[in-house]
Amino acid sequence: MFQLIQSLKLIDVKSTLSGIHPEIAQTSVRIGIGFNNLSVLLSTWKALTAYKI
């Protein structure tokens, strides 16, 4: 997933993650994958309403 996000950045696509379980977020940070410069929202509903899709 994070490789896909990095690849999308190369073509100037901004990604938003939503609904990530705390365990996944903690593991990601623990192994050195940060969420810097990435929009993270609590749920898919919040992501959809935030961008008015």
Tab-separated table of N, CA and C in Angstrom:
chain	number	residue	atom	x	y	z
A	1	MET	N	0.824	-1.177	0.000
A	1	MET	CA	0.000	0.000	0.000
A	1	MET	C	0.878	1.254	0.000
A	2	PHE	N	1.917	1.260	0.835
A	2	PHE	CA	2.768	2.443	0.907
A	2	PHE	C	3.612	2.603	-0.353
A	3	GLN	N	3.959	1.521	-0.996
A	3	GLN	CA	4.684	1.615	-2.276
A	3	GLN	C	3.775	2.224	-3.341
A	4	LEU	N	2.507	1.861	-3.317
A	4	LEU	CA	1.549	2.437	-4.261
A	4	LEU	C	1.419	3.936	-4.034
A	5	ILE	N	1.325	4.351	-2.788
A	5	ILE	CA	1.213	5.771	-2.470
A	5	ILE	C	2.445	6.526	-2.958
A	6	GLN	N	3.631	5.958	-2.738
A	6	GLN	CA	4.867	6.591	-3.210
A	6	GLN	C	4.879	6.685	-4.738
A	7	SER	N	4.411	5.642	-5.411
A	7	SER	CA	4.360	5.656	-6.881
A	7	SER	C	3.392	6.723	-7.382
A	8	LEU	N	2.262	6.863	-6.720
A	8	LEU	CA	1.286	7.869	-7.123
A	8	LEU	C	1.824	9.281	-6.936
A	9	LYS	N	2.656	9.478	-5.909
A	9	LYS	CA	3.265	10.801	-5.704
A	9	LYS	C	4.117	11.204	-6.895
A	10	LEU	N	4.722	10.234	-7.563
A	10	LEU	CA	5.569	10.534	-8.710
A	10	LEU	C	4.787	11.189	-9.848
A	11	ILE	N	3.502	10.864	-9.939
A	11	ILE	CA	2.679	11.469	-10.988
A	11	ILE	C	1.726	12.518	-10.397
A	12	ASP	N	2.114	13.037	-9.211
A	12	ASP	CA	1.420	14.143	-8.548
A	12	ASP	C	-0.017	13.817	-8.146
A	13	VAL	N	-0.250	12.574	-7.724
A	13	VAL	CA	-1.558	12.172	-7.201
A	13	VAL	C	-1.474	12.213	-5.683
A	14	LYS	N	-2.415	12.898	-5.047
A	14	LYS	CA	-2.442	12.986	-3.590
A	14	LYS	C	-3.363	11.902	-3.046
A	15	SER	N	-2.847	11.124	-2.128
A	15	SER	CA	-3.594	10.005	-1.564
A	15	SER	C	-4.135	10.349	-0.183
A	16	THR	N	-5.239	9.714	0.149
A	16	THR	CA	-5.830	9.838	1.477
A	16	THR	C	-6.098	8.439	1.999
A	17	LEU	N	-5.640	8.170	3.208
A	17	LEU	CA	-5.914	6.891	3.847
A	17	LEU	C	-7.083	7.069	4.797
A	18	SER	N	-7.936	6.070	4.851
A	18	SER	CA	-9.058	6.155	5.787
A	18	SER	C	-9.323	4.782	6.391
A	19	GLY	N	-9.795	4.804	7.625
A	19	GLY	CA	-10.191	3.585	8.299
A	19	GLY	C	-9.054	2.647	8.650
A	20	ILE	N	-7.894	3.184	8.947
A	20	ILE	CA	-6.754	2.334	9.296
A	20	ILE	C	-6.889	1.917	10.764
A	21	HIS	N	-6.744	0.643	11.014
A	21	HIS	CA	-6.794	0.142	12.381
A	21	HIS	C	-5.572	0.619	13.145
A	22	PRO	N	-5.723	0.896	14.417
A	22	PRO	CA	-4.592	1.380	15.216
A	22	PRO	C	-3.381	0.451	15.173
A	23	GLU	N	-3.617	-0.852	15.127
A	23	GLU	CA	-2.508	-1.804	15.091
A	23	GLU	C	-1.678	-1.640	13.820
A	24	ILE	N	-2.337	-1.399	12.709
A	24	ILE	CA	-1.638	-1.213	11.433
A	24	ILE	C	-0.837	0.085	11.477
A	25	ALA	N	-1.437	1.140	11.996
A	25	ALA	CA	-0.741	2.421	12.090
A	25	ALA	C	0.483	2.307	12.998
A	26	GLN	N	0.329	1.650	14.144
A	26	GLN	CA	1.447	1.494	15.070
A	26	GLN	C	2.569	0.669	14.459
A	27	THR	N	2.214	-0.408	13.783
A	27	THR	CA	3.219	-1.258	13.150
A	27	THR	C	3.951	-0.491	12.050
A	28	SER	N	3.223	0.273	11.274
A	28	SER	CA	3.827	1.056	10.197
A	28	SER	C	4.858	2.029	10.746
A	29	VAL	N	4.491	2.739	11.789
A	29	VAL	CA	5.417	3.702	12.393
A	29	VAL	C	6.603	2.971	13.006
A	30	ARG	N	6.347	1.830	13.637
A	30	ARG	CA	7.422	1.071	14.280
A	30	ARG	C	8.474	0.611	13.277
A	31	ILE	N	8.054	0.249	12.055
A	31	ILE	CA	9.017	-0.221	11.059
A	31	ILE	C	9.559	0.904	10.180
A	32	GLY	N	9.172	2.142	10.527
A	32	GLY	CA	9.766	3.289	9.842
A	32	GLY	C	8.955	3.882	8.715
A	33	ILE	N	7.717	3.459	8.570
A	33	ILE	CA	6.848	4.039	7.543
A	33	ILE	C	5.994	5.099	8.214
A	34	GLY	N	6.210	6.343	7.843
A	34	GLY	CA	5.480	7.436	8.463
A	34	GLY	C	4.284	7.869	7.640
A	35	PHE	N	3.474	8.697	8.231
A	35	PHE	CA	2.299	9.224	7.549
A	35	PHE	C	2.469	10.707	7.238
A	36	ASN	N	3.723	11.144	7.180
A	36	ASN	CA	3.997	12.537	6.846
A	36	ASN	C	3.550	12.817	5.419
A	37	ASN	N	3.042	14.023	5.217
A	37	ASN	CA	2.584	14.453	3.881
A	37	ASN	C	1.516	13.534	3.303
A	38	LEU	N	0.727	12.939	4.177
A	38	LEU	CA	-0.342	12.044	3.739
A	38	LEU	C	-1.576	12.360	4.564
A	39	SER	N	-2.678	12.547	3.902
A	39	SER	CA	-3.921	12.814	4.603
A	39	SER	C	-4.466	11.506	5.163
A	40	VAL	N	-4.772	11.505	6.457
A	40	VAL	CA	-5.319	10.318	7.115
A	40	VAL	C	-6.613	10.721	7.802
A	41	LEU	N	-7.699	10.036	7.462
A	41	LEU	CA	-9.000	10.321	8.060
A	41	LEU	C	-9.531	9.067	8.745
A	42	LEU	N	-10.432	9.264	9.708
A	42	LEU	CA	-10.905	8.154	10.531
A	42	LEU	C	-11.737	7.120	9.782
A	43	SER	N	-12.519	7.560	8.817
A	43	SER	CA	-13.418	6.625	8.139
A	43	SER	C	-13.582	7.003	6.665
A	44	THR	N	-14.088	6.073	5.908
A	44	THR	CA	-14.357	6.334	4.489
A	44	THR	C	-15.408	7.428	4.355
A	45	TRP	N	-16.401	7.415	5.243
A	45	TRP	CA	-17.445	8.442	5.210
A	45	TRP	C	-16.846	9.831	5.408
A	46	LYS	N	-15.928	9.962	6.357
A	46	LYS	CA	-15.283	11.262	6.581
A	46	LYS	C	-14.462	11.679	5.366
A	47	ALA	N	-13.815	10.712	4.720
A	47	ALA	CA	-13.035	11.022	3.516
A	47	ALA	C	-13.949	11.508	2.397
A	48	LEU	N	-15.068	10.850	2.212
A	48	LEU	CA	-15.988	11.249	1.144
A	48	LEU	C	-16.612	12.608	1.414
A	49	THR	N	-16.978	12.863	2.650
A	49	THR	CA	-17.606	14.159	2.952
A	49	THR	C	-16.563	15.281	2.991
A	50	ALA	N	-15.323	14.964	3.333
A	50	ALA	CA	-14.284	15.989	3.369
A	50	ALA	C	-14.005	16.527	1.976
A	51	TYR	N	-14.089	15.664	0.984
A	51	TYR	CA	-13.794	16.068	-0.395
A	51	TYR	C	-15.040	16.254	-1.226
A	52	LYS	N	-16.190	16.140	-0.582
A	52	LYS	CA	-17.500	16.367	-1.236
A	52	LYS	C	-17.640	15.554	-2.520
A	53	ILE	N	-17.363	14.256	-2.407
A	53	ILE	CA	-17.493	13.366	-3.572
A	53	ILE	C	-18.862	12.761	-3.568
